[in-house]
Tab-separated table of C-alpha atoms and ligand atoms in Angstrom:
chain	number	residue	atom	x	y	z
M	1	MET	CA	-5.078	11.851	25.217
M	2	SER	CA	-2.562	10.979	22.585
M	3	THR	CA	-0.985	14.426	22.646
M	4	ALA	CA	0.137	13.829	26.236
M	5	ASP	CA	1.889	10.578	25.397
M	6	ARG	CA	5.588	10.608	26.163
M	7	LEU	CA	7.609	9.007	23.386
M	8	VAL	CA	11.003	7.334	23.545
M	9	ASP	CA	13.525	8.005	20.801
M	10	TYR	CA	13.199	5.224	18.228
M	11	ASP	CA	16.852	4.176	18.038
M	12	GLU	CA	17.162	4.299	21.782
M	13	LEU	CA	14.190	2.027	22.489
M	14	LEU	CA	15.689	-0.626	20.227
M	15	THR	CA	18.599	-1.004	22.643
M	16	ARG	CA	16.177	-2.204	25.345
M	17	TYR	CA	13.159	-3.681	23.575
M	18	GLU	CA	12.344	-6.103	20.794
M	19	PRO	CA	9.115	-5.375	18.875
M	20	VAL	CA	6.718	-8.146	17.887
M	21	ILE	CA	4.145	-7.334	15.238
M	22	GLY	CA	1.011	-9.143	14.145
M	23	LEU	CA	-1.508	-8.226	11.470
M	24	GLU	CA	-5.163	-8.923	10.940
M	25	THR	CA	-6.281	-7.890	7.508
M	26	HIS	CA	-9.845	-7.735	6.270
M	27	VAL	CA	-10.427	-7.869	2.544
M	28	GLU	CA	-13.849	-7.110	1.102
M	29	LEU	CA	-14.296	-9.461	-1.820
M	30	GLY	CA	-15.317	-8.016	-5.146
M	31	THR	CA	-18.220	-10.398	-5.710
M	32	ALA	CA	-21.273	-8.963	-7.478
M	33	SER	CA	-23.607	-10.054	-4.677
M	34	LYS	CA	-23.374	-10.314	-0.898
M	35	MET	CA	-22.173	-13.302	1.108
M	36	PHE	CA	-25.500	-14.831	2.023
M	37	CYS	CA	-28.069	-13.072	-0.181
M	38	GLY	CA	-28.426	-11.675	-3.688
M	39	CYS	CA	-28.078	-7.977	-2.796
M	40	SER	CA	-25.702	-5.858	-4.871
M	41	THR	CA	-22.324	-4.857	-3.421
M	42	THR	CA	-21.725	-1.691	-5.465
M	43	PHE	CA	-19.814	0.918	-3.453
M	44	GLY	CA	-21.287	4.353	-2.900
M	45	ALA	CA	-25.000	3.616	-3.470
M	46	GLU	CA	-27.721	5.559	-1.590
M	47	PRO	CA	-27.798	4.305	2.017
M	48	ASN	CA	-29.966	1.257	2.684
M	49	THR	CA	-30.897	0.680	-0.963
M	50	GLN	CA	-28.942	-2.580	-1.192
M	51	THR	CA	-30.633	-4.622	1.498
M	52	CYS	CA	-33.089	-7.491	1.853
M	53	PRO	CA	-34.600	-9.571	4.686
M	54	VAL	CA	-31.473	-11.799	4.834
M	55	CYS	CA	-28.864	-9.064	5.277
M	56	LEU	CA	-31.207	-7.096	7.539
M	57	GLY	CA	-31.548	-10.135	9.788
M	58	MET	CA	-35.321	-10.457	9.536
M	59	PRO	CA	-36.784	-13.426	11.387
M	60	GLY	CA	-37.387	-16.410	9.155
M	61	SER	CA	-34.982	-15.345	6.389
M	62	LEU	CA	-32.436	-17.963	5.377
M	63	PRO	CA	-28.878	-17.390	4.151
M	64	VAL	CA	-27.229	-19.218	1.237
M	65	ALA	CA	-23.416	-19.094	0.893
M	66	ASN	CA	-21.972	-17.291	-2.140
M	67	ALA	CA	-19.902	-19.837	-4.101
M	68	ALA	CA	-17.731	-17.179	-5.767
M	69	ALA	CA	-16.730	-15.864	-2.321
M	70	VAL	CA	-15.785	-19.362	-1.163
M	71	GLU	CA	-13.660	-19.822	-4.309
M	72	SER	CA	-11.883	-16.496	-3.809
M	73	THR	CA	-11.130	-17.352	-0.181
M	74	ILE	CA	-9.686	-20.735	-1.146
M	75	GLN	CA	-7.554	-19.043	-3.821
M	76	ILE	CA	-6.241	-16.515	-1.325
M	77	GLY	CA	-5.432	-19.415	1.012
M	78	LEU	CA	-3.654	-21.305	-1.765
M	79	ALA	CA	-1.667	-18.235	-2.792
M	80	LEU	CA	-0.513	-17.938	0.830
M	81	GLY	CA	0.552	-21.584	0.959
M	82	CYS	CA	-2.238	-22.575	3.361
M	83	SER	CA	-3.780	-25.974	3.826
M	84	ILE	CA	-7.400	-25.920	2.724
M	85	ALA	CA	-9.731	-27.588	5.181
M	86	SER	CA	-11.745	-30.468	3.814
M	87	TRP	CA	-14.428	-29.592	6.350
M	88	SER	CA	-15.192	-26.103	7.507
M	89	ARG	CA	-18.130	-24.398	9.129
M	90	PHE	CA	-19.589	-20.986	9.641
M	91	ALA	CA	-20.219	-19.871	13.199
M	92	ARG	CA	-22.251	-17.157	14.839
M	93	LYS	CA	-20.202	-14.527	16.612
M	94	ASN	CA	-22.718	-12.998	18.990
M	95	TYR	CA	-22.525	-9.382	19.994
M	96	PHE	CA	-24.781	-6.381	19.910
M	97	TYR	CA	-23.956	-3.296	17.917
M	98	PRO	CA	-26.263	-1.133	15.784
M	99	ASP	CA	-24.449	-1.975	12.544
M	100	ILE	CA	-24.997	-5.689	13.060
M	101	PRO	CA	-28.709	-6.236	12.461
M	102	LYS	CA	-28.818	-9.947	13.282
M	103	GLY	CA	-27.222	-9.495	16.697
M	104	TYR	CA	-24.425	-11.767	15.497
M	105	GLN	CA	-21.929	-11.832	12.676
M	106	THR	CA	-21.751	-14.956	10.543
M	107	SER	CA	-18.054	-15.768	10.661
M	108	GLN	CA	-15.777	-18.766	11.100
M	109	PHE	CA	-14.345	-19.746	14.443
M	110	ASP	CA	-12.635	-23.063	15.172
M	111	GLU	CA	-13.137	-24.488	11.680
M	112	PRO	CA	-11.737	-21.892	9.236
M	113	LEU	CA	-11.402	-22.581	5.531
M	114	CYS	CA	-7.606	-22.120	5.304
M	115	VAL	CA	-4.841	-22.571	7.896
M	116	ASP	CA	-1.042	-22.579	8.310
M	117	GLY	CA	0.335	-20.551	5.438
M	118	HIS	CA	3.111	-18.028	5.102
M	119	LEU	CA	4.132	-14.974	3.161
M	120	ASP	CA	7.764	-13.991	2.615
M	121	VAL	CA	8.500	-10.293	2.393
M	122	GLU	CA	11.775	-8.626	1.544
M	123	VAL	CA	12.955	-5.511	3.303
M	124	GLU	CA	16.397	-3.988	2.768
M	125	GLY	CA	17.775	-7.145	1.224
M	126	ARG	CA	16.553	-9.505	3.947
M	127	THR	CA	13.676	-11.933	3.715
M	128	TYR	CA	11.211	-12.078	6.595
M	129	ARG	CA	8.779	-14.966	6.802
M	130	VAL	CA	5.378	-13.953	8.090
M	131	GLU	CA	3.427	-17.006	9.178
M	132	ILE	CA	-0.265	-17.034	8.446
M	133	GLU	CA	-2.369	-18.616	11.153
M	134	ARG	CA	-5.684	-18.636	9.307
M	135	VAL	CA	-7.735	-17.269	6.459
M	136	HIS	CA	-11.448	-17.323	7.067
M	137	LEU	CA	-14.624	-16.085	5.483
M	138	GLU	CA	-17.213	-13.885	7.159
M	139	GLU	CA	-19.576	-11.039	6.389
M	140	ASP	CA	-19.028	-7.326	6.762
M	141	THR	CA	-21.041	-5.170	9.130
M	142	GLY	CA	-23.087	-2.114	8.223
M	143	LYS	CA	-21.684	1.351	8.684
M	144	ASN	CA	-22.530	3.773	11.491
M	145	LEU	CA	-22.530	7.468	10.741
M	146	HIS	CA	-22.283	9.693	13.808
M	147	VAL	CA	-23.736	13.128	13.135
M	148	GLY	CA	-23.218	16.412	14.938
M	149	GLY	CA	-19.867	15.874	16.634
M	150	ALA	CA	-16.593	17.477	15.606
M	151	THR	CA	-14.655	14.250	15.070
M	152	GLY	CA	-17.186	11.983	13.361
M	153	ARG	CA	-16.871	9.646	16.324
M	154	ILE	CA	-19.753	8.721	18.589
M	155	HIS	CA	-18.551	10.932	21.433
M	156	GLY	CA	-20.141	14.344	21.113
M	157	ALA	CA	-22.491	13.289	18.315
M	158	ASP	CA	-26.171	14.345	18.368
M	159	HIS	CA	-27.441	11.222	16.714
M	160	SER	CA	-26.244	8.267	14.671
M	161	LEU	CA	-27.424	6.764	11.383
M	162	VAL	CA	-26.852	3.248	10.098
M	163	ASP	CA	-26.278	2.239	6.487
M	164	PHE	CA	-26.785	-1.498	5.892
M	165	ASN	CA	-25.546	-1.533	2.284
M	166	ARG	CA	-22.245	-2.953	3.502
M	167	ALA	CA	-23.859	-5.458	5.860
M	168	GLY	CA	-23.332	-8.937	4.461
M	169	ILE	CA	-20.596	-8.120	1.919
M	170	PRO	CA	-18.165	-11.057	1.923
M	171	LEU	CA	-15.108	-10.372	3.992
M	172	VAL	CA	-11.964	-12.475	4.176
M	173	GLU	CA	-9.897	-12.156	7.315
M	174	ILE	CA	-6.215	-13.040	7.103
M	175	VAL	CA	-4.520	-13.419	10.484
M	176	THR	CA	-0.764	-13.716	10.977
M	177	ARG	CA	1.035	-15.330	13.866
M	178	PRO	CA	3.197	-12.960	15.938
M	179	VAL	CA	6.226	-11.874	13.903
M	180	PRO	CA	9.352	-11.425	16.020
M	181	GLY	CA	12.849	-10.622	14.808
M	182	ALA	CA	12.194	-7.615	12.613
M	183	GLY	CA	13.870	-5.267	15.128
M	184	ALA	CA	14.303	-1.732	13.857
M	185	LEU	CA	12.599	-2.698	10.606
M	186	ALA	CA	9.330	-3.820	12.253
M	187	PRO	CA	7.384	-0.858	10.769
M	188	GLU	CA	8.772	-1.560	7.291
M	189	VAL	CA	8.121	-5.310	7.582
M	190	ALA	CA	4.507	-4.629	8.585
M	191	ARG	CA	4.100	-2.337	5.599
M	192	ALA	CA	5.825	-4.761	3.224
M	193	TYR	CA	3.523	-7.554	4.399
M	194	VAL	CA	0.354	-5.552	3.734
M	195	THR	CA	1.763	-4.373	0.393
M	196	GLU	CA	2.530	-7.935	-0.691
M	197	LEU	CA	-0.797	-9.270	0.557
M	198	ARG	CA	-2.613	-6.511	-1.287
M	199	GLU	CA	-0.762	-7.337	-4.500
M	200	ILE	CA	-1.578	-11.022	-4.178
M	201	VAL	CA	-5.286	-10.346	-3.675
M	202	GLN	CA	-5.197	-7.920	-6.582
M	203	ALA	CA	-3.412	-10.429	-8.817
M	204	LEU	CA	-6.127	-12.957	-7.953
M	205	GLY	CA	-8.782	-10.415	-8.943
M	206	ALA	CA	-10.528	-11.157	-5.656
M	207	SER	CA	-10.961	-7.542	-4.531
M	208	ASP	CA	-10.158	-4.016	-5.636
M	209	VAL	CA	-8.177	-3.724	-2.332
M	210	ARG	CA	-8.732	0.021	-2.029
M	211	MET	CA	-7.572	0.926	1.434
M	212	GLU	CA	-9.105	4.410	1.242
M	213	GLN	CA	-12.527	2.927	0.478
M	214	GLY	CA	-12.153	0.312	3.172
M	215	SER	CA	-12.070	-2.722	0.896
M	216	LEU	CA	-8.755	-3.601	2.549
M	217	ARG	CA	-8.529	-2.793	6.254
M	218	CYS	CA	-5.748	-3.559	8.582
M	219	ASP	CA	-5.546	-4.010	12.340
M	220	VAL	CA	-1.970	-3.745	13.538
M	221	ASN	CA	-0.923	-5.567	16.704
M	222	ILE	CA	2.255	-4.553	18.412
M	223	SER	CA	4.008	-5.450	21.634
M	224	LEU	CA	7.467	-4.900	23.048
M	225	ASN	CA	9.567	-7.530	24.792
M	226	PRO	CA	12.471	-6.548	26.994
M	227	ALA	CA	15.523	-7.400	24.832
M	228	GLY	CA	16.439	-11.053	25.232
M	229	ALA	CA	13.118	-12.089	26.796
M	230	THR	CA	11.141	-14.849	25.123
M	231	GLU	CA	7.733	-14.179	26.610
M	232	LEU	CA	5.563	-11.834	24.554
M	233	GLY	CA	4.747	-8.433	25.981
M	234	THR	CA	1.195	-7.094	26.242
M	235	ARG	CA	-0.039	-6.036	22.834
M	236	THR	CA	-2.235	-3.248	21.615
M	237	GLU	CA	-4.332	-3.470	18.480
M	238	THR	CA	-4.519	-0.372	16.287
M	239	LYS	CA	-7.746	-0.632	14.293
M	240	ASN	CA	-8.604	0.104	10.677
M	241	VAL	CA	-5.324	1.607	9.587
M	242	ASN	CA	-6.254	2.750	6.115
M	243	SER	CA	-3.092	3.334	4.127
M	244	LEU	CA	0.226	1.556	3.680
M	245	ARG	CA	2.040	4.565	5.029
M	246	SER	CA	-0.186	4.564	8.106
M	247	VAL	CA	0.646	0.912	8.782
M	248	GLU	CA	4.281	1.877	9.050
M	249	ARG	CA	3.643	5.031	11.057
M	250	SER	CA	1.269	3.357	13.507
M	251	VAL	CA	3.805	0.638	14.340
M	252	ARG	CA	6.543	3.199	14.857
M	253	PHE	CA	4.351	5.371	17.063
M	254	GLU	CA	3.127	2.480	19.204
M	255	MET	CA	6.681	1.231	19.716
M	256	ARG	CA	7.757	4.664	20.963
M	257	ARG	CA	4.689	5.089	23.170
M	258	GLN	CA	4.842	1.616	24.714
M	259	ALA	CA	8.559	1.983	25.406
M	260	ALA	CA	7.829	5.142	27.407
M	261	VAL	CA	5.110	3.356	29.413
M	262	LEU	CA	7.458	0.450	30.179
M	263	ASP	CA	10.412	2.744	30.953
M	264	ASP	CA	8.274	4.544	33.509
M	265	GLY	CA	7.594	1.257	35.242
M	266	GLY	CA	4.058	1.166	33.889
M	267	ARG	CA	2.213	-1.595	32.161
M	268	VAL	CA	0.887	-1.561	28.594
M	269	VAL	CA	-2.898	-1.834	28.649
M	270	GLN	CA	-4.318	-4.473	26.333
M	271	GLU	CA	-6.717	-2.448	24.247
M	272	THR	CA	-7.729	-1.384	20.784
M	273	ARG	CA	-6.380	1.966	19.657
M	274	HIS	CA	-7.345	4.416	16.922
M	275	PHE	CA	-4.761	5.774	14.506
M	276	HIS	CA	-4.951	9.468	13.621
M	277	GLU	CA	-3.709	10.209	10.114
M	278	ASP	CA	-3.139	13.913	10.734
M	279	SER	CA	-0.898	13.635	13.797
M	280	GLY	CA	0.463	10.117	13.205
M	281	THR	CA	-0.531	9.193	16.756
M	282	THR	CA	-2.814	6.577	18.285
M	283	SER	CA	-5.337	7.033	21.062
M	284	SER	CA	-7.016	4.633	23.414
M	285	GLY	CA	-10.144	2.836	22.217
M	286	ARG	CA	-11.832	-0.139	23.760
M	287	SER	CA	-10.167	-2.103	26.557
M	288	LYS	CA	-9.572	-5.756	25.860
M	289	GLU	CA	-8.400	-6.567	29.375
M	290	GLU	CA	-11.387	-8.816	29.876
M	291	ALA	CA	-11.759	-11.229	26.995
M	292	THR	CA	-15.075	-10.699	25.235
M	293	ASP	CA	-17.187	-13.839	25.167
M	294	TYR	CA	-18.785	-13.965	21.735
M	295	ARG	CA	-20.572	-17.234	22.529
M	296	TYR	CA	-19.587	-18.685	19.188
M	297	PHE	CA	-21.638	-21.626	18.022
M	298	PRO	CA	-21.955	-23.379	14.656
M	299	GLU	CA	-24.333	-21.616	12.279
M	300	PRO	CA	-27.415	-23.876	12.058
M	301	ASP	CA	-28.826	-22.240	8.918
M	302	LEU	CA	-25.846	-23.003	6.659
M	303	VAL	CA	-24.474	-26.356	5.547
M	304	PRO	CA	-20.780	-26.959	6.298
M	305	LEU	CA	-18.269	-26.146	3.561
M	306	ALA	CA	-16.526	-29.318	2.449
M	307	PRO	CA	-14.474	-28.460	-0.660
M	308	ASP	CA	-13.380	-31.690	-2.347
M	309	ALA	CA	-9.811	-32.240	-3.492
M	310	ASP	CA	-10.674	-31.905	-7.185
M	311	TRP	CA	-12.238	-28.508	-6.690
M	312	ILE	CA	-9.227	-27.321	-4.698
M	313	GLU	CA	-6.828	-28.581	-7.384
M	314	THR	CA	-8.863	-26.884	-10.108
M	315	LEU	CA	-8.638	-23.615	-8.183
M	316	ARG	CA	-4.900	-24.118	-7.637
M	317	ALA	CA	-4.370	-24.708	-11.345
M	318	GLY	CA	-6.294	-21.519	-12.081
M	319	LEU	CA	-4.062	-19.288	-9.936
M	320	PRO	CA	-2.504	-16.460	-11.983
M	321	GLU	CA	1.191	-15.596	-11.877
M	322	LEU	CA	1.697	-14.384	-8.312
M	323	PRO	CA	3.597	-11.170	-7.516
M	324	ALA	CA	6.771	-12.908	-6.282
M	325	ALA	CA	7.020	-14.972	-9.472
M	326	ARG	CA	6.269	-11.921	-11.582
M	327	ARG	CA	9.039	-9.957	-9.843
M	328	ALA	CA	11.496	-12.791	-10.441
M	329	ARG	CA	10.556	-12.853	-14.123
M	330	LEU	CA	10.843	-9.063	-14.539
M	331	THR	CA	14.134	-8.940	-12.616
M	332	ASP	CA	15.430	-11.292	-15.253
M	333	GLU	CA	13.835	-9.547	-18.244
M	334	TRP	CA	15.019	-6.110	-17.192
M	335	GLY	CA	18.454	-7.313	-16.123
M	336	ILE	CA	18.335	-5.630	-12.718
M	337	SER	CA	19.427	-6.784	-9.275
M	338	GLY	CA	17.138	-8.259	-6.660
M	339	THR	CA	17.731	-5.220	-4.486
M	340	GLU	CA	16.620	-2.867	-7.257
M	341	MET	CA	13.499	-4.957	-7.739
M	342	THR	CA	12.727	-4.749	-4.003
M	343	TRP	CA	13.044	-0.961	-4.134
M	344	LEU	CA	10.698	-0.836	-7.081
M	345	ALA	CA	8.154	-3.068	-5.421
M	346	ASN	CA	8.325	-1.384	-2.018
M	347	ALA	CA	7.995	2.021	-3.666
M	348	GLY	CA	4.778	0.767	-5.269
M	349	ALA	CA	6.361	1.420	-8.661
M	350	LEU	CA	6.509	-2.058	-10.157
M	351	GLY	CA	3.191	-2.033	-11.987
M	352	LEU	CA	3.776	1.524	-13.139
M	353	VAL	CA	7.228	0.709	-14.513
M	354	GLU	CA	5.871	-2.434	-16.168
M	355	GLN	CA	3.120	-0.435	-17.874
M	356	THR	CA	5.616	2.260	-18.886
M	357	VAL	CA	7.843	-0.385	-20.472
M	358	ALA	CA	4.802	-1.923	-22.172
M	359	ALA	CA	4.084	1.533	-23.628
M	360	GLY	CA	7.506	1.537	-25.279
M	361	ALA	CA	10.019	2.964	-22.778
M	362	ALA	CA	13.351	1.297	-22.065
M	363	PRO	CA	13.200	-0.399	-18.620
M	364	GLY	CA	16.099	1.718	-17.331
M	365	ASP	CA	14.432	4.983	-18.381
M	366	ALA	CA	11.078	3.952	-16.922
M	367	ARG	CA	12.722	3.080	-13.594
M	368	LYS	CA	14.712	6.309	-13.557
M	369	TRP	CA	11.619	8.519	-13.828
M	370	TRP	CA	9.363	6.599	-11.457
M	371	LEU	CA	11.982	6.101	-8.738
M	372	GLY	CA	13.582	9.501	-9.228
M	373	ASP	CA	11.612	12.642	-10.030
M	374	LEU	CA	8.175	11.094	-9.662
M	375	ALA	CA	8.940	9.363	-6.351
M	376	ARG	CA	10.284	12.651	-5.019
M	377	ARG	CA	7.158	14.531	-6.080
M	378	ALA	CA	4.886	11.870	-4.557
M	379	ASN	CA	6.888	12.063	-1.363
M	380	ASP	CA	6.686	15.860	-1.257
M	381	THR	CA	2.896	15.787	-1.454
M	382	GLY	CA	2.383	12.694	0.731
M	383	ALA	CA	0.702	10.889	-2.174
M	384	GLU	CA	1.168	7.363	-3.469
M	385	LEU	CA	3.041	7.139	-6.788
M	386	GLY	CA	-0.019	5.811	-8.563
M	387	GLU	CA	-2.019	8.855	-7.481
M	388	LEU	CA	0.168	11.327	-9.375
M	389	ALA	CA	-1.526	13.035	-12.302
M	390	VAL	CA	0.660	11.318	-14.870
M	391	THR	CA	0.047	7.984	-16.584
M	392	PRO	CA	2.613	5.306	-17.496
M	393	VAL	CA	1.832	6.021	-21.158
M	394	GLN	CA	2.739	9.700	-20.643
M	395	VAL	CA	5.986	8.731	-18.897
M	396	ALA	CA	6.785	6.485	-21.872
M	397	GLN	CA	6.075	9.409	-24.226
M	398	LEU	CA	8.421	11.566	-22.147
M	399	CYS	CA	11.156	8.912	-22.408
M	400	GLY	CA	10.526	8.776	-26.156
M	401	LEU	CA	11.002	12.534	-26.538
M	402	VAL	CA	14.288	12.356	-24.614
M	403	SER	CA	15.684	9.445	-26.602
M	404	ALA	CA	14.677	11.130	-29.881
M	405	GLY	CA	16.675	14.162	-28.770
M	406	THR	CA	13.614	16.436	-28.879
M	407	ILE	CA	14.173	17.319	-25.227
M	408	ASN	CA	16.972	16.682	-22.748
M	409	ASP	CA	16.566	15.523	-19.136
M	410	LYS	CA	16.438	19.046	-17.821
M	411	LEU	CA	13.670	20.069	-20.212
M	412	ALA	CA	11.941	16.754	-19.532
M	413	ARG	CA	11.529	17.802	-15.898
M	414	GLN	CA	9.791	20.981	-17.022
M	415	VAL	CA	7.614	18.962	-19.387
M	416	LEU	CA	6.727	16.698	-16.472
M	417	ASP	CA	5.694	19.747	-14.445
M	418	GLY	CA	3.333	20.677	-17.260
M	419	VAL	CA	1.867	17.172	-17.493
M	420	LEU	CA	1.332	17.062	-13.722
M	421	ALA	CA	-0.325	20.468	-13.889
M	422	GLY	CA	-2.851	19.044	-16.337
M	423	GLN	CA	-1.504	20.726	-19.487
M	424	GLY	CA	-1.829	17.554	-21.563
M	425	ASP	CA	0.504	14.923	-22.967
M	426	PRO	CA	4.279	15.541	-23.065
M	427	ALA	CA	4.266	16.425	-26.766
M	428	GLN	CA	1.514	19.009	-26.180
M	429	VAL	CA	3.465	20.566	-23.289
M	430	VAL	CA	6.639	20.718	-25.422
M	431	GLU	CA	4.674	22.433	-28.191
M	432	ALA	CA	2.751	24.822	-25.940
M	433	GLN	CA	5.784	25.939	-23.945
M	434	GLY	CA	8.344	25.758	-26.740
M	435	LEU	CA	10.502	23.398	-24.717
M	436	ALA	CA	12.147	21.423	-27.533
M	437	VAL	CA	15.934	21.253	-27.696
M	438	MET	CA	17.343	23.742	-30.195
M	439	GLY	CA	18.799	22.318	-33.315
M	440	GLU	CA	21.828	23.988	-34.939
M	441	SER	CA	19.664	26.991	-35.623
M	442	ASP	CA	20.641	30.566	-36.363
M	443	GLU	CA	19.713	31.383	-32.794
M	444	LEU	CA	22.135	28.766	-31.447
M	445	VAL	CA	24.923	29.807	-33.826
M	446	ALA	CA	24.445	33.386	-32.633
M	447	ALA	CA	24.592	32.307	-28.994
M	448	VAL	CA	27.798	30.300	-29.605
M	449	GLU	CA	29.451	33.159	-31.444
M	450	ALA	CA	28.433	35.643	-28.771
M	451	ALA	CA	29.974	33.405	-26.104
M	452	ILE	CA	33.241	33.207	-28.029
M	453	ALA	CA	33.349	36.952	-28.642
M	454	GLY	CA	32.623	37.681	-24.996
M	455	ALA	CA	35.489	35.615	-23.525
M	456	PRO	CA	38.816	36.273	-25.305
M	457	ASP	CA	40.752	35.155	-22.213
M	458	VAL	CA	39.045	31.710	-22.251
M	459	ILE	CA	39.703	31.374	-25.978
M	460	ALA	CA	43.372	32.101	-25.425
M	461	LYS	CA	43.552	29.419	-22.750
M	462	VAL	CA	41.850	26.858	-24.948
M	463	ARG	CA	44.161	27.635	-27.870
M	464	SER	CA	47.188	27.255	-25.591
M	465	GLY	CA	46.086	23.676	-24.898
M	466	LYS	CA	43.713	23.961	-21.928
M	467	VAL	CA	40.747	22.514	-23.842
M	468	ALA	CA	38.801	21.838	-20.648
M	469	ALA	CA	38.314	25.605	-20.281
M	470	LEU	CA	35.702	25.311	-23.063
M	471	GLY	CA	33.356	23.966	-20.389
M	472	ALA	CA	32.776	27.521	-19.143
M	473	LEU	CA	31.599	28.560	-22.615
M	474	VAL	CA	29.280	25.543	-22.906
M	475	GLY	CA	27.772	26.663	-19.611
M	476	ALA	CA	27.379	30.219	-20.891
M	477	VAL	CA	25.566	29.078	-24.042
M	478	MET	CA	23.261	26.779	-22.031
M	479	LYS	CA	22.442	29.736	-19.838
M	480	THR	CA	21.650	32.082	-22.736
M	481	THR	CA	19.404	29.457	-24.300
M	482	ARG	CA	17.762	28.726	-20.939
M	483	GLY	CA	18.776	25.051	-21.029
M	484	LYS	CA	17.144	24.375	-24.368
M	485	ALA	CA	20.348	23.721	-26.276
M	486	ASP	CA	21.868	20.265	-26.455
M	487	ALA	CA	25.154	20.410	-24.512
M	488	PRO	CA	27.149	17.962	-26.714
M	489	THR	CA	26.078	19.895	-29.802
M	490	VAL	CA	27.142	23.188	-28.201
M	491	LYS	CA	30.502	21.686	-27.279
M	492	ARG	CA	31.074	20.467	-30.853
M	493	MET	CA	30.097	23.846	-32.314
M	494	LEU	CA	32.508	25.632	-29.964
M	495	GLU	CA	35.349	23.250	-30.796
M	496	GLU	CA	34.797	23.722	-34.528
M	497	ARG	CA	34.992	27.477	-34.177
M	498	VAL	CA	37.784	27.795	-31.590
M	499	LEU	CA	40.026	24.866	-32.559
M	500	GLY	CA	39.063	24.649	-36.195
M	501	SER	CA	38.410	20.932	-35.980
F	1	ZN	ZN1	-29.478	-8.795	1.227
């Protein structure tokens, strides 16, 4: 059980071991129809309503490859700097499982569509090159639903149901080579890689890459080498890690767990492991000690894929601006440093800041809110920035109210609270709660005069030359007006009355 796992302190393990990570990412393509038949791919439909003889594996049915899926896969390969094979074949990966109606998965084996690419990711000012071994095209499996157990897993369940709506949805698998050299930052590098990959696929429009819906799924491999050793340690594979944060946490946990096993003179078991979101731990799944023989053989019902050079070049020319190029352009346009841009991107704030700027905010103001107050609130609730109940347009409106002097930063935070609580746009919250900065109203004049009358000793000090003492009175007025006054205005009003200037 995972709860019984002994864990080594993270910093301490790094003095003895070097982590090596590897990632296998599955992306469900956003094509309208499935990989080898015309069935719809819409998410969330009634179980088993999007099926046909082909994706149910009926005898005599014949598959036809989806051209849009092949194009998307080649574009992903090109975006990752891969070579595109001029000859590639599908293969049958034979195994039995209830969610795989044909008794095999149509995948690619020794002749994948794309090979030998790379993806550079930046973490804390350093660039890490993640080498891509292959990008291949396959079909998704159906989905098993285990009913009656406490955990939703098969153990303890009364019975299981299968939904074949997902069976046959095109799936692209992107496999990295082992990534050594990340050291203490291995968890962050793994996360940065998945983040960057997700953004690339999104920029290509190839998938909606929603990790929570399973359209981007990640298997995280991790092993530890004794420091200085060159041979790779035994790896474990944590399956279906379904958020960016979990990618990072699962790597960190596995490093600490494996270090304890090795410290105790034990041996890491080569196996798949499950990640548990609630506890941040992993537990043992299926052993991979004995290599499974999938008896791959070329798929006889499908013609080989042989994309010609012209087609590949047309697809290359059609690639959109990729995230790295976009970041370089925005770094320049916004006049910020590369490090600031990396923070923005790694915080998942880039698109949000870009949209906020597009809605009229100054880049500096947009960055300040998303990386400051909003990042803190997202962090407090364990949410992603984009999940907060505030839109880039609303943040731009907030910035607009501050720069127009309607509210100050302090009031803006209260306005933000209102927006996040669903009270409407910033202007509506200002109106409803009366949060606007006070002009030089009778109320403010009264507050200033009351402050002066209440502190003759301070006034004497100021008049004897200690002008800085006025600060105490500014504070007093801000307090009486509950932060709604504009501090520079208050200071000017005090100076006019006390110093006669
Ligand atoms: Zn079908």
